[in-house]
PDB file of C-alpha atoms in Angstrom:
ATOM      1  CA  GLY W   1     194.302 223.721 -12.060  1.00 66.00           C
ATOM      2  CA  LEU W   2     193.096 225.497 -15.019  1.00 73.00           C
ATOM      3  CA  THR W   3     192.621 223.656 -18.382  1.00 79.00           C
ATOM      4  CA  LEU W   4     193.661 224.412 -21.614  1.00 81.00           C
ATOM      5  CA  GLU W   5     192.174 223.185 -24.734  1.00 81.00           C
ATOM      6  CA  ASN W   6     191.959 222.782 -28.690  1.00 80.00           C
ATOM      7  CA  VAL W   7     195.462 225.268 -27.799  1.00 83.00           C
ATOM      8  CA  ASP W   8     198.044 225.968 -30.650  1.00 84.00           C
ATOM      9  CA  PRO W   9     201.055 223.509 -29.806  1.00 80.00           C
ATOM     10  CA  THR W  10     203.052 226.143 -31.963  1.00 87.00           C
ATOM     11  CA  LYS W  11     203.261 228.950 -29.319  1.00 89.00           C
ATOM     12  CA  GLU W  12     204.468 228.714 -25.410  1.00 89.00           C
ATOM     13  CA  TYR W  13     202.195 228.785 -22.566  1.00 84.00           C
ATOM     14  CA  THR W  14     203.323 230.218 -18.794  1.00 85.00           C
ATOM     15  CA  ILE W  15     202.892 228.109 -15.861  1.00 82.00           C
ATOM     16  CA  ASN W  16     203.595 230.552 -12.174  1.00 83.00           C
ATOM     17  CA  LEU W  17     204.836 228.468  -9.934  1.00 86.00           C
ATOM     18  CA  SER W  18     204.240 230.846  -7.165  1.00 83.00           C
ATOM     19  CA  LYS W  19     203.543 228.352  -3.922  1.00 85.00           C
ATOM     20  CA  TYR W  20     205.678 225.799  -3.036  1.00 87.00           C
ATOM     21  CA  GLY W  21     204.889 222.409  -3.087  1.00 87.00           C
ATOM     22  CA  ARG W  22     204.094 220.152  -6.354  1.00 88.00           C
ATOM     23  CA  TYR W  23     202.590 220.743  -9.962  1.00 88.00           C
ATOM     24  CA  ASN W  24     201.140 218.153 -12.176  1.00 87.00           C
ATOM     25  CA  VAL W  25     201.039 218.773 -15.329  1.00 86.00           C
ATOM     26  CA  GLU W  26     199.706 216.755 -18.333  1.00 86.00           C
ATOM     27  CA  TYR W  27     199.726 217.203 -21.890  1.00 84.00           C
ATOM     28  CA  LYS W  28     196.822 215.017 -24.266  1.00 83.00           C
ATOM     29  CA  MET W  29     197.591 214.981 -28.184  1.00 80.00           C
ATOM     30  CA  ALA W  30     195.876 213.785 -30.480  1.00 78.00           C
ATOM     31  CA  ASP W  31     195.986 212.772 -33.793  1.00 74.00           C
ATOM     32  CA  THR W  32     193.708 214.695 -35.975  1.00 73.00           C
ATOM     33  CA  ASN W  33     193.097 211.129 -38.738  1.00 77.00           C
ATOM     34  CA  GLU W  34     192.879 208.975 -36.037  1.00 77.00           C
ATOM     35  CA  GLY W  35     191.758 210.501 -33.216  1.00 76.00           C
ATOM     36  CA  VAL W  36     194.362 208.158 -30.747  1.00 84.00           C
ATOM     37  CA  VAL W  37     195.024 210.552 -27.406  1.00 85.00           C
ATOM     38  CA  ILE W  38     198.136 210.202 -26.225  1.00 86.00           C
ATOM     39  CA  PRO W  39     198.628 211.355 -23.098  1.00 89.00           C
ATOM     40  CA  TYR W  40     202.391 213.050 -20.894  1.00 88.00           C
ATOM     41  CA  SER W  41     202.494 214.077 -17.470  1.00 92.00           C
ATOM     42  CA  TYR W  42     205.309 215.053 -15.503  1.00 91.00           C
ATOM     43  CA  VAL W  43     205.263 216.515 -11.823  1.00 94.00           C
ATOM     44  CA  ILE W  44     207.376 220.085 -10.969  1.00 92.00           C
ATOM     45  CA  THR W  45     208.393 220.300  -6.782  1.00 92.00           C
ATOM     46  CA  VAL W  46     209.047 223.311  -5.708  1.00 92.00           C
ATOM     47  CA  GLU W  47     210.966 223.370  -3.226  1.00 92.00           C
ATOM     48  CA  ASP W  48     211.636 226.024   0.375  1.00 94.00           C
ATOM     49  CA  SER W  49     215.227 225.517   0.831  1.00 94.00           C
ATOM     50  CA  THR W  50     215.381 228.614   3.128  1.00 95.00           C
ATOM     51  CA  ALA W  51     216.483 228.326   7.040  1.00 97.00           C
ATOM     52  CA  PRO W  52     214.535 230.755   9.027  1.00 97.00           C
ATOM     53  CA  GLU W  53     216.685 233.761  11.126  1.00 97.00           C
ATOM     54  CA  ILE W  54     216.755 233.859  14.048  1.00 97.00           C
ATOM     55  CA  THR W  55     217.029 237.552  15.377  1.00 96.00           C
ATOM     56  CA  LEU W  56     218.132 237.910  19.010  1.00 95.00           C
ATOM     57  CA  SER W  57     216.082 240.895  20.858  1.00 91.00           C
ATOM     58  CA  ASN W  58     219.213 242.169  23.444  1.00 89.00           C
ATOM     59  CA  SER W  59     223.233 241.265  23.723  1.00 88.00           C
ATOM     60  CA  VAL W  60     224.027 239.056  26.009  1.00 86.00           C
ATOM     61  CA  ALA W  61     227.481 239.649  28.254  1.00 90.00           C
ATOM     62  CA  THR W  62     230.099 236.873  27.379  1.00 93.00           C
ATOM     63  CA  THR W  63     231.228 236.606  31.121  1.00 96.00           C
ATOM     64  CA  ALA W  64     229.347 236.270  33.920  1.00 96.00           C
ATOM     65  CA  LYS W  65     231.218 235.122  37.410  1.00 96.00           C
ATOM     66  CA  LEU W  66     230.122 231.445  39.826  1.00 97.00           C
ATOM     67  CA  ASN W  67     226.310 230.359  40.277  1.00 96.00           C
ATOM     68  CA  GLN W  68     225.436 233.254  38.179  1.00 96.00           C
ATOM     69  CA  THR W  69     221.840 232.724  36.496  1.00 95.00           C
ATOM     70  CA  LEU W  70     222.250 232.228  32.839  1.00 94.00           C
ATOM     71  CA  ILE W  71     219.904 234.004  30.421  1.00 92.00           C
ATOM     72  CA  ILE W  72     219.206 233.318  26.824  1.00 90.00           C
ATOM     73  CA  PRO W  73     218.159 236.243  25.666  1.00 90.00           C
ATOM     74  CA  ASN W  74     214.793 236.279  24.171  1.00 92.00           C
ATOM     75  CA  PHE W  75     214.851 235.752  20.080  1.00 94.00           C
ATOM     76  CA  THR W  76     212.266 236.164  17.343  1.00 95.00           C
ATOM     77  CA  VAL W  77     212.227 233.246  14.323  1.00 96.00           C
ATOM     78  CA  THR W  78     210.574 234.209  10.751  1.00 96.00           C
ATOM     79  CA  ASP W  79     210.774 232.575   7.929  1.00 96.00           C
ATOM     80  CA  ASN W  80     209.704 232.698   3.995  1.00 93.00           C
ATOM     81  CA  VAL W  81     207.001 230.445   4.286  1.00 91.00           C
ATOM     82  CA  THR W  82     206.543 228.309   7.933  1.00 93.00           C
ATOM     83  CA  GLU W  83     203.985 230.460  10.660  1.00 93.00           C
ATOM     84  CA  GLU W  84     205.216 231.245  14.674  1.00 90.00           C
ATOM     85  CA  GLU W  85     203.588 229.048  15.631  1.00 93.00           C
ATOM     86  CA  ASN W  86     204.782 225.808  12.829  1.00 95.00           C
ATOM     87  CA  PHE W  87     207.968 226.167  14.210  1.00 96.00           C
ATOM     88  CA  THR W  88     210.506 223.205  15.865  1.00 96.00           C
ATOM     89  CA  ILE W  89     212.718 224.923  18.380  1.00 95.00           C
ATOM     90  CA  MET W  90     214.799 223.755  21.098  1.00 94.00           C
ATOM     91  CA  CYS W  91     217.400 225.569  23.456  1.00 94.00           C
ATOM     92  CA  PHE W  92     220.457 223.875  25.646  1.00 95.00           C
ATOM     93  CA  VAL W  93     223.060 224.661  27.031  1.00 95.00           C
ATOM     94  CA  LYS W  94     226.553 222.901  26.669  1.00 96.00           C
ATOM     95  CA  THR W  95     228.715 222.852  29.814  1.00 96.00           C
ATOM     96  CA  PRO W  96     232.025 223.513  30.122  1.00 97.00           C
ATOM     97  CA  SER W  97     232.151 219.589  31.433  1.00 95.00           C
ATOM     98  CA  GLY W  98     230.983 218.825  27.943  1.00 94.00           C
ATOM     99  CA  GLU W  99     226.881 217.764  28.966  1.00 94.00           C
ATOM    100  CA  MET W 100     224.269 218.999  27.053  1.00 94.00           C
ATOM    101  CA  VAL W 101     221.309 220.058  29.329  1.00 93.00           C
ATOM    102  CA  PHE W 102     217.691 220.638  27.002  1.00 93.00           C
ATOM    103  CA  LEU W 103     215.983 224.311  28.168  1.00 92.00           C
ATOM    104  CA  LYS W 104     212.468 222.850  28.435  1.00 86.00           C
ATOM    105  CA  ASN W 105     208.829 223.307  29.030  1.00 79.00           C
ATOM    106  CA  SER W 106     210.179 227.903  28.210  1.00 79.00           C
ATOM    107  CA  SER W 107     213.205 227.515  30.194  1.00 88.00           C
ATOM    108  CA  ASN W 108     215.634 230.131  29.726  1.00 90.00           C
ATOM    109  CA  SER W 109     218.132 230.558  31.958  1.00 93.00           C
ATOM    110  CA  ILE W 110     220.809 227.556  33.707  1.00 94.00           C
ATOM    111  CA  ILE W 111     222.591 228.039  37.239  1.00 95.00           C
ATOM    112  CA  ALA W 112     226.490 228.639  36.154  1.00 96.00           C
ATOM    113  CA  THR W 113     227.416 225.931  39.104  1.00 95.00           C
ATOM    114  CA  LYS W 114     231.279 225.193  37.259  1.00 96.00           C
ATOM    115  CA  VAL W 115     234.195 227.720  36.239  1.00 97.00           C
ATOM    116  CA  GLY W 116     234.231 227.419  31.764  1.00 97.00           C
ATOM    117  CA  ARG W 117     232.583 228.293  28.743  1.00 97.00           C
ATOM    118  CA  TYR W 118     228.114 227.686  28.486  1.00 97.00           C
ATOM    119  CA  GLU W 119     227.189 227.576  25.514  1.00 97.00           C
ATOM    120  CA  PHE W 120     223.261 227.886  25.132  1.00 95.00           C
ATOM    121  CA  VAL W 121     222.137 226.781  21.615  1.00 96.00           C
ATOM    122  CA  ILE W 122     218.885 227.799  20.094  1.00 96.00           C
ATOM    123  CA  MET W 123     218.589 225.316  17.119  1.00 97.00           C
ATOM    124  CA  VAL W 124     215.219 226.270  14.784  1.00 97.00           C
ATOM    125  CA  MET W 125     213.335 224.333  12.037  1.00 97.00           C
ATOM    126  CA  ASP W 126     210.235 225.067   9.549  1.00 96.00           C
ATOM    127  CA  GLU W 127     207.845 222.691   8.223  1.00 94.00           C
ATOM    128  CA  ALA W 128     210.270 221.866   5.321  1.00 93.00           C
ATOM    129  CA  GLY W 129     213.056 220.159   7.934  1.00 95.00           C
ATOM    130  CA  ASN W 130     215.193 223.868   7.359  1.00 97.00           C
ATOM    131  CA  LEU W 131     217.165 225.019  10.543  1.00 98.00           C
ATOM    132  CA  ALA W 132     218.770 228.064  11.698  1.00 98.00           C
ATOM    133  CA  THR W 133     221.327 228.088  15.136  1.00 98.00           C
ATOM    134  CA  GLU W 134     222.121 230.538  16.682  1.00 96.00           C
ATOM    135  CA  SER W 135     224.620 230.583  19.740  1.00 96.00           C
ATOM    136  CA  ILE W 136     225.764 232.476  22.661  1.00 95.00           C
ATOM    137  CA  VAL W 137     229.418 231.776  24.864  1.00 96.00           C
ATOM    138  CA  ILE W 138     229.193 232.985  28.509  1.00 97.00           C
ATOM    139  CA  ASN W 139     232.508 232.437  30.131  1.00 97.00           C
ATOM    140  CA  VAL W 140     231.711 231.422  33.590  1.00 97.00           C
ATOM    141  CA  GLU W 141     234.815 232.893  36.249  1.00 96.00           C
ATOM    142  CA  ALA W 142     235.323 232.662  39.705  1.00 91.00           C
TER     143      ALA W 142
END
């Protein structure tokens, strides 16, 4: 950090909080007669509270037929701090019977084996724990 020594205590000094994280601020005051140094410190925390953004690359049909393969569209994720490789991404499908099917190993589809409402959910968490979700509903008909 930057140290200011023997500065005028009647002037204002600005701290540039340009990055997220913790900033430690410490004052040391000395009595000119006695020479006693009194330290005072505090921490300023600048937190990332902005959720990532999920952008679908293409549109999805809102209806499908029984036994058809339902596919999550391609999507991109952006954030004000977290790099792409550091997102936690989970995708799952809520089936008409209420079952939650997690899509693993880069899977992006499920076969519609029942008539009803299928809801694809994309959940993305950044390094600060901010969460974004995107839902796509597909109604399956016989």
